Structures are given as C-alpha cells and as structure tokens.
Amino acid sequence: MSDRDFVHVLGIESSCDEMACAVVRDGREILASVVHSQEDVHRPYGGVVPELASRDHVRAVSSVALRALAESGLAFEDVDGVAVTSGPGLVGSLLVGLSFGKALAYRLGVPVVGVHHLVGHLMSAELARPDLAPPYLGLVVSGGHTALYRVHREGTDLLGETRDDAVGEAFDKVAVLLGLGFPGGPAVSAAAREGDASAVAFPRPMLEHPGLDFSYSGLKTAVALEVEARGGTDALSPGDVADVAASFEAAATDVLVRRARKAVRQEGLAAVAVVGGVAANRRLRSEMARVGRRHGFDVVFPPPELCTDNAAMIAAAGARLLRRGVRDELHLNAFSRAPIG
Ligand code: KG4
Ligand code: ZN
C-alpha cells in the first residue's frame, strides 16, 4: 500500500470519560462517529472518577467499535489504518483504547498511529470547514486545556495557555458551587440563560497582563465567595443561581474572546478556530462571532458533536499522519501530559 492509500481510517478516543470510535474516509468524510458517554457513572461524584472511567471503557470498547463499523457500512477488512489517542489524558482510560487499537491493527495487518488529543481537537475545525487553510489561530478550550496555538502547515506553536485551571474545569467547579451537578458546562450554560450577566462584576483574570496566558482559579474563588455571601449553595434561590451562572459565564468567555482577538492581531492571522468541549458554549459562540465580524477575522466553530470528545477528529488527524508516512510500533504507550509535538 502506498502512503496515499489510507482511505478508511478507524479512530479510537478514550482519554477521559467518553469511549468513542469513528470511521473517516479520505481524512475528511465522517462515515460513522459513535460516542459512549459515562455521565451516569460519574454524576453521583460530581466529577470523573478515573478508576470507574477505565472500568467502564473496558466494558464498552468492543461494542462501540462494532457499532461504528456497522454504521459506516464497512467490514473490518476495509479498514486501512487505525488511529488512537495516546495522550494527554487519564492513563488508565487511554490504555483501554490504545490496547484495543493496537490489537485491532495487529489482527488486521494495518498500521497504527498514536494521535495527540489536542491535535485531534484542532483537526475538528478542518473537518467542519474543509476550506479552513493554515495559518490560523487555534483556541483549545476543554476540561483539561485552555491554550492558544498558531496552527501552520508543519505543526503548531503554543502562544499562551492557562497557568492553573482549565476553563472547562472552572465551569465544572462552578456547577458544583451552584448545586447544578455534572457535567457542569452545559448545566451552567442552561442556568445562565435565565440570569442577568451583569448581576455580579466578576474579574476578567489576566487581561491586564502582557502575553497571551490565561488563569481561571481566581475567577472560581470569586464565585465561591459570591455563593458564600448569598448564604451558601443550599440557600441559593433559582434567581441567584441564574444570575451567578450568567455573570460567571460572561467573565469566563469574555477573557477567551479578548485573548483570541489580541492573538489574531499580534500574529497577523485571518481566522480563529475554537475547539474542545467549551466551544459548545452558546455565549462563547455568539460573542466570538460578533467580535470576528467587527474586527474582520473569520471564526470557525465545529458543530457541538465535534467540539466534545469524539473519535472522528482522531481518525482525521491520524489519516493525515498515516499519509505522511508516520507509523507507531506496537509498544506505543499512553502518556498523561505532554505538549503537542
Ligand atoms: O473536550 P472535552 O469533551 O473533554 C476534554 O478533553 O476535557 O471537554 C469537556 C469540558 C467539560 O469541562 C465540560 O463542562 C465543558 O467541556 N463543556 C462546556 C459546555 N459543554 C461542555 N462548557 C461550557 N458550556 C458548554 N455548553
Ligand atoms: Zn477533549
């Protein structure tokens, strides 16, 4: 098989609490994308419990892969390569998808390639908008990451990142403070729709600092103090919850929009791709689009199902690597942290 023949790539993603498999044709067309979520497993704990996540992945992996293949209309023999997230993430969770992917590739006699989770997220923008051409600004906003990249043809350069919590993590922690449960981001966003975003003047962390870094732990503490001043989580009225949620969401997303605008100007770029779970946020989507129109840069948001963890983005990123001749050996291991590249 020549390097250009990777028509059908099967992708596997299990870096956190989603087990996902997908089949992508020619690196661009999604034939199937199945995501098995573990929300019910972790809801009682208010956050992801790593040991429970990996055990659930073991139970789910085969059936999720079989479903993806069935939905794609292909047979295993049609798969030309396997792409699997090798990190960063929860190592126990990663190892389930990785072991399955390596075993499958070995059995089928096709190459396997490990994909960096954030490269996968960045690829979701190109999957959604095939005309998006590098260089562009990539803003990755998820439960584990908040970072700005200059994406160019040869790779990515980190421009700025969070010094403490990720923005998705802040959404999840604020959800707990507001008694909204798990998963936090969508719950805070839904509550915010009923509230007044100017009710509480929360800080816009780091905006007065030079550079392009972020910080979310101070904002989370400010929300905790506000909840305390209103009598604590159990004393909050639905109106309190809505106002605090709306004010927090405004502060958290405002920082992302202003940092992106600064980075676009500084780097002389014409487009911003916003990817990762928090890119599903309605306020972030509308504000970024408004600022993009006003300042003349293109704003790309993948559809929500490509923003949260999925395997189509991993298959697409893997297809690109395989076509460039990148391969991994069967001793490919999982890693919990590492920068792109
Ligand atoms: O990319 P992702 O699915 O997993 C990671 O790689 O972390 O992102 C999950 C994060 C969670 O923190 C979740 O609360 C947040 O994305 N999230 C949202 C929304 N939907 C998911 N945050 C704000 N608004 C949303 N609508
Ligand atoms: Zn992710």
mmCIF file of C-alpha atoms in Angstrom, residues 54-180:
data_model
loop_
_atom_site.group_PDB
_atom_site.id
_atom_site.type_symbol
_atom_site.label_atom_id
_atom_site.label_comp_id
_atom_site.label_asym_id
_atom_site.label_seq_id
_atom_site.Cartn_x
_atom_site.Cartn_y
_atom_site.Cartn_z
ATOM 1 C CA SER A 54 -11.316 2.923 32.800
ATOM 2 C CA ARG A 55 -13.505 0.044 34.000
ATOM 3 C CA ASP A 56 -16.448 1.348 32.004
ATOM 4 C CA HIS A 57 -14.194 1.748 28.941
ATOM 5 C CA VAL A 58 -13.250 -1.930 29.174
ATOM 6 C CA ARG A 59 -16.939 -2.862 29.126
ATOM 7 C CA ALA A 60 -17.773 -0.521 26.236
ATOM 8 C CA VAL A 61 -14.843 -0.610 23.823
ATOM 9 C CA SER A 62 -15.744 -3.643 21.670
ATOM 10 C CA SER A 63 -19.398 -2.752 21.239
ATOM 11 C CA VAL A 64 -18.621 0.897 20.438
ATOM 12 C CA ALA A 65 -16.109 -0.187 17.768
ATOM 13 C CA LEU A 66 -18.548 -2.699 16.286
ATOM 14 C CA ARG A 67 -21.314 -0.086 16.198
ATOM 15 C CA ALA A 68 -19.063 2.418 14.436
ATOM 16 C CA LEU A 69 -18.089 -0.148 11.849
ATOM 17 C CA ALA A 70 -21.715 -1.231 11.304
ATOM 18 C CA GLU A 71 -22.829 2.389 10.893
ATOM 19 C CA SER A 72 -20.048 3.046 8.392
ATOM 20 C CA GLY A 73 -21.324 0.191 6.226
ATOM 21 C CA LEU A 74 -17.784 -1.236 6.015
ATOM 22 C CA ALA A 75 -16.223 -4.524 7.084
ATOM 23 C CA PHE A 76 -13.074 -4.773 9.221
ATOM 24 C CA GLU A 77 -11.128 -5.776 6.087
ATOM 25 C CA ASP A 78 -11.921 -2.350 4.576
ATOM 26 C CA VAL A 79 -10.032 -0.532 7.354
ATOM 27 C CA ASP A 80 -6.667 0.759 6.042
ATOM 28 C CA GLY A 81 -5.276 2.081 9.325
ATOM 29 C CA VAL A 82 -6.051 2.646 13.000
ATOM 30 C CA ALA A 83 -5.617 5.997 14.792
ATOM 31 C CA VAL A 84 -5.822 6.091 18.553
ATOM 32 C CA THR A 85 -5.439 8.827 21.158
ATOM 33 C CA SER A 86 -2.211 8.142 23.052
ATOM 34 C CA GLY A 87 -2.409 11.207 25.355
ATOM 35 C CA PRO A 88 -2.687 13.502 27.163
ATOM 36 C CA GLY A 89 -5.402 12.228 29.461
ATOM 37 C CA LEU A 90 -6.133 9.714 32.204
ATOM 38 C CA VAL A 91 -3.616 6.942 31.670
ATOM 39 C CA GLY A 92 -5.970 4.143 32.754
ATOM 40 C CA SER A 93 -8.619 5.383 30.320
ATOM 41 C CA LEU A 94 -6.142 5.915 27.487
ATOM 42 C CA LEU A 95 -4.708 2.418 27.856
ATOM 43 C CA VAL A 96 -8.069 0.781 27.115
ATOM 44 C CA GLY A 97 -8.485 2.458 23.727
ATOM 45 C CA LEU A 98 -4.790 2.150 22.975
ATOM 46 C CA SER A 99 -4.619 -1.578 23.724
ATOM 47 C CA PHE A 100 -7.754 -2.233 21.694
ATOM 48 C CA GLY A 101 -6.489 -0.141 18.783
ATOM 49 C CA LYS A 102 -3.093 -1.835 18.704
ATOM 50 C CA ALA A 103 -4.648 -5.314 18.923
ATOM 51 C CA LEU A 104 -7.080 -4.486 16.125
ATOM 52 C CA ALA A 105 -4.338 -3.096 13.881
ATOM 53 C CA TYR A 106 -2.199 -6.178 14.522
ATOM 54 C CA ARG A 107 -5.085 -8.525 13.725
ATOM 55 C CA LEU A 108 -5.975 -6.630 10.537
ATOM 56 C CA GLY A 109 -2.347 -6.242 9.452
ATOM 57 C CA VAL A 110 -2.651 -2.446 9.084
ATOM 58 C CA PRO A 111 -0.580 0.380 10.620
ATOM 59 C CA VAL A 112 -1.462 2.075 13.875
ATOM 60 C CA VAL A 113 -0.664 5.662 14.747
ATOM 61 C CA GLY A 114 -0.951 7.479 18.091
ATOM 62 C CA VAL A 115 -2.660 10.885 17.998
ATOM 63 C CA HIS A 116 -2.199 13.766 20.458
ATOM 64 C CA HIS A 117 -5.637 14.583 21.866
ATOM 65 C CA LEU A 118 -5.257 18.327 21.247
ATOM 66 C CA VAL A 119 -4.133 17.796 17.652
ATOM 67 C CA GLY A 120 -7.381 15.844 17.301
ATOM 68 C CA HIS A 121 -9.398 18.744 18.711
ATOM 69 C CA LEU A 122 -7.674 21.196 16.348
ATOM 70 C CA MET A 123 -8.442 18.873 13.445
ATOM 71 C CA SER A 124 -12.163 19.035 14.253
ATOM 72 C CA ALA A 125 -12.176 22.576 12.828
ATOM 73 C CA GLU A 126 -10.773 21.411 9.483
ATOM 74 C CA LEU A 127 -13.271 18.522 9.468
ATOM 75 C CA ALA A 128 -16.093 21.002 9.927
ATOM 76 C CA ARG A 129 -14.717 23.544 7.426
ATOM 77 C CA PRO A 130 -12.575 21.885 4.751
ATOM 78 C CA ASP A 131 -11.739 25.313 3.289
ATOM 79 C CA LEU A 132 -10.030 26.429 6.534
ATOM 80 C CA ALA A 133 -6.409 26.874 5.477
ATOM 81 C CA PRO A 134 -3.416 27.281 7.827
ATOM 82 C CA PRO A 135 -2.091 29.513 9.211
ATOM 83 C CA TYR A 136 -4.908 30.225 11.653
ATOM 84 C CA LEU A 137 -5.357 30.694 15.382
ATOM 85 C CA GLY A 138 -6.433 27.574 17.283
ATOM 86 C CA LEU A 139 -8.122 28.143 20.636
ATOM 87 C CA VAL A 140 -8.449 24.872 22.559
ATOM 88 C CA VAL A 141 -10.938 25.115 25.410
ATOM 89 C CA SER A 142 -11.772 21.907 27.246
ATOM 90 C CA GLY A 143 -11.960 20.285 30.662
ATOM 91 C CA GLY A 144 -8.191 19.840 30.763
ATOM 92 C CA HIS A 145 -6.819 22.576 28.478
ATOM 93 C CA THR A 146 -7.063 26.263 27.703
ATOM 94 C CA ALA A 147 -4.487 27.228 25.111
ATOM 95 C CA LEU A 148 -3.857 29.345 22.031
ATOM 96 C CA TYR A 149 -1.872 27.947 19.111
ATOM 97 C CA ARG A 150 -0.642 29.254 15.837
ATOM 98 C CA VAL A 151 -1.577 26.388 13.507
ATOM 99 C CA HIS A 152 0.549 26.222 10.361
ATOM 100 C CA ARG A 153 1.224 23.583 7.723
ATOM 101 C CA GLU A 154 4.145 21.968 9.537
ATOM 102 C CA GLY A 155 2.610 21.902 13.016
ATOM 103 C CA THR A 156 1.555 24.182 15.862
ATOM 104 C CA ASP A 157 3.269 26.823 18.015
ATOM 105 C CA LEU A 158 1.976 27.450 21.527
ATOM 106 C CA LEU A 159 1.183 31.149 22.032
ATOM 107 C CA GLY A 160 -0.377 31.053 25.504
ATOM 108 C CA GLU A 161 -2.043 28.707 27.986
ATOM 109 C CA THR A 162 -3.645 28.603 31.397
ATOM 110 C CA ARG A 163 -1.371 28.932 34.399
ATOM 111 C CA ASP A 164 -3.774 26.996 36.632
ATOM 112 C CA ASP A 165 -7.295 25.660 35.962
ATOM 113 C CA ALA A 166 -8.707 24.995 32.501
ATOM 114 C CA VAL A 167 -11.834 26.928 31.563
ATOM 115 C CA GLY A 168 -13.963 23.732 31.360
ATOM 116 C CA GLU A 169 -12.718 22.767 34.816
ATOM 117 C CA ALA A 170 -13.878 26.195 36.081
ATOM 118 C CA PHE A 171 -17.340 25.576 34.561
ATOM 119 C CA ASP A 172 -17.454 22.171 36.252
ATOM 120 C CA LYS A 173 -16.395 23.558 39.659
ATOM 121 C CA VAL A 174 -18.842 26.468 39.452
ATOM 122 C CA ALA A 175 -21.611 23.963 38.656
ATOM 123 C CA VAL A 176 -20.850 22.185 41.940
ATOM 124 C CA LEU A 177 -20.853 25.529 43.839
ATOM 125 C CA LEU A 178 -24.259 26.333 42.325
ATOM 126 C CA GLY A 179 -25.658 22.860 43.080
ATOM 127 C CA LEU A 180 -26.085 22.132 39.371
#
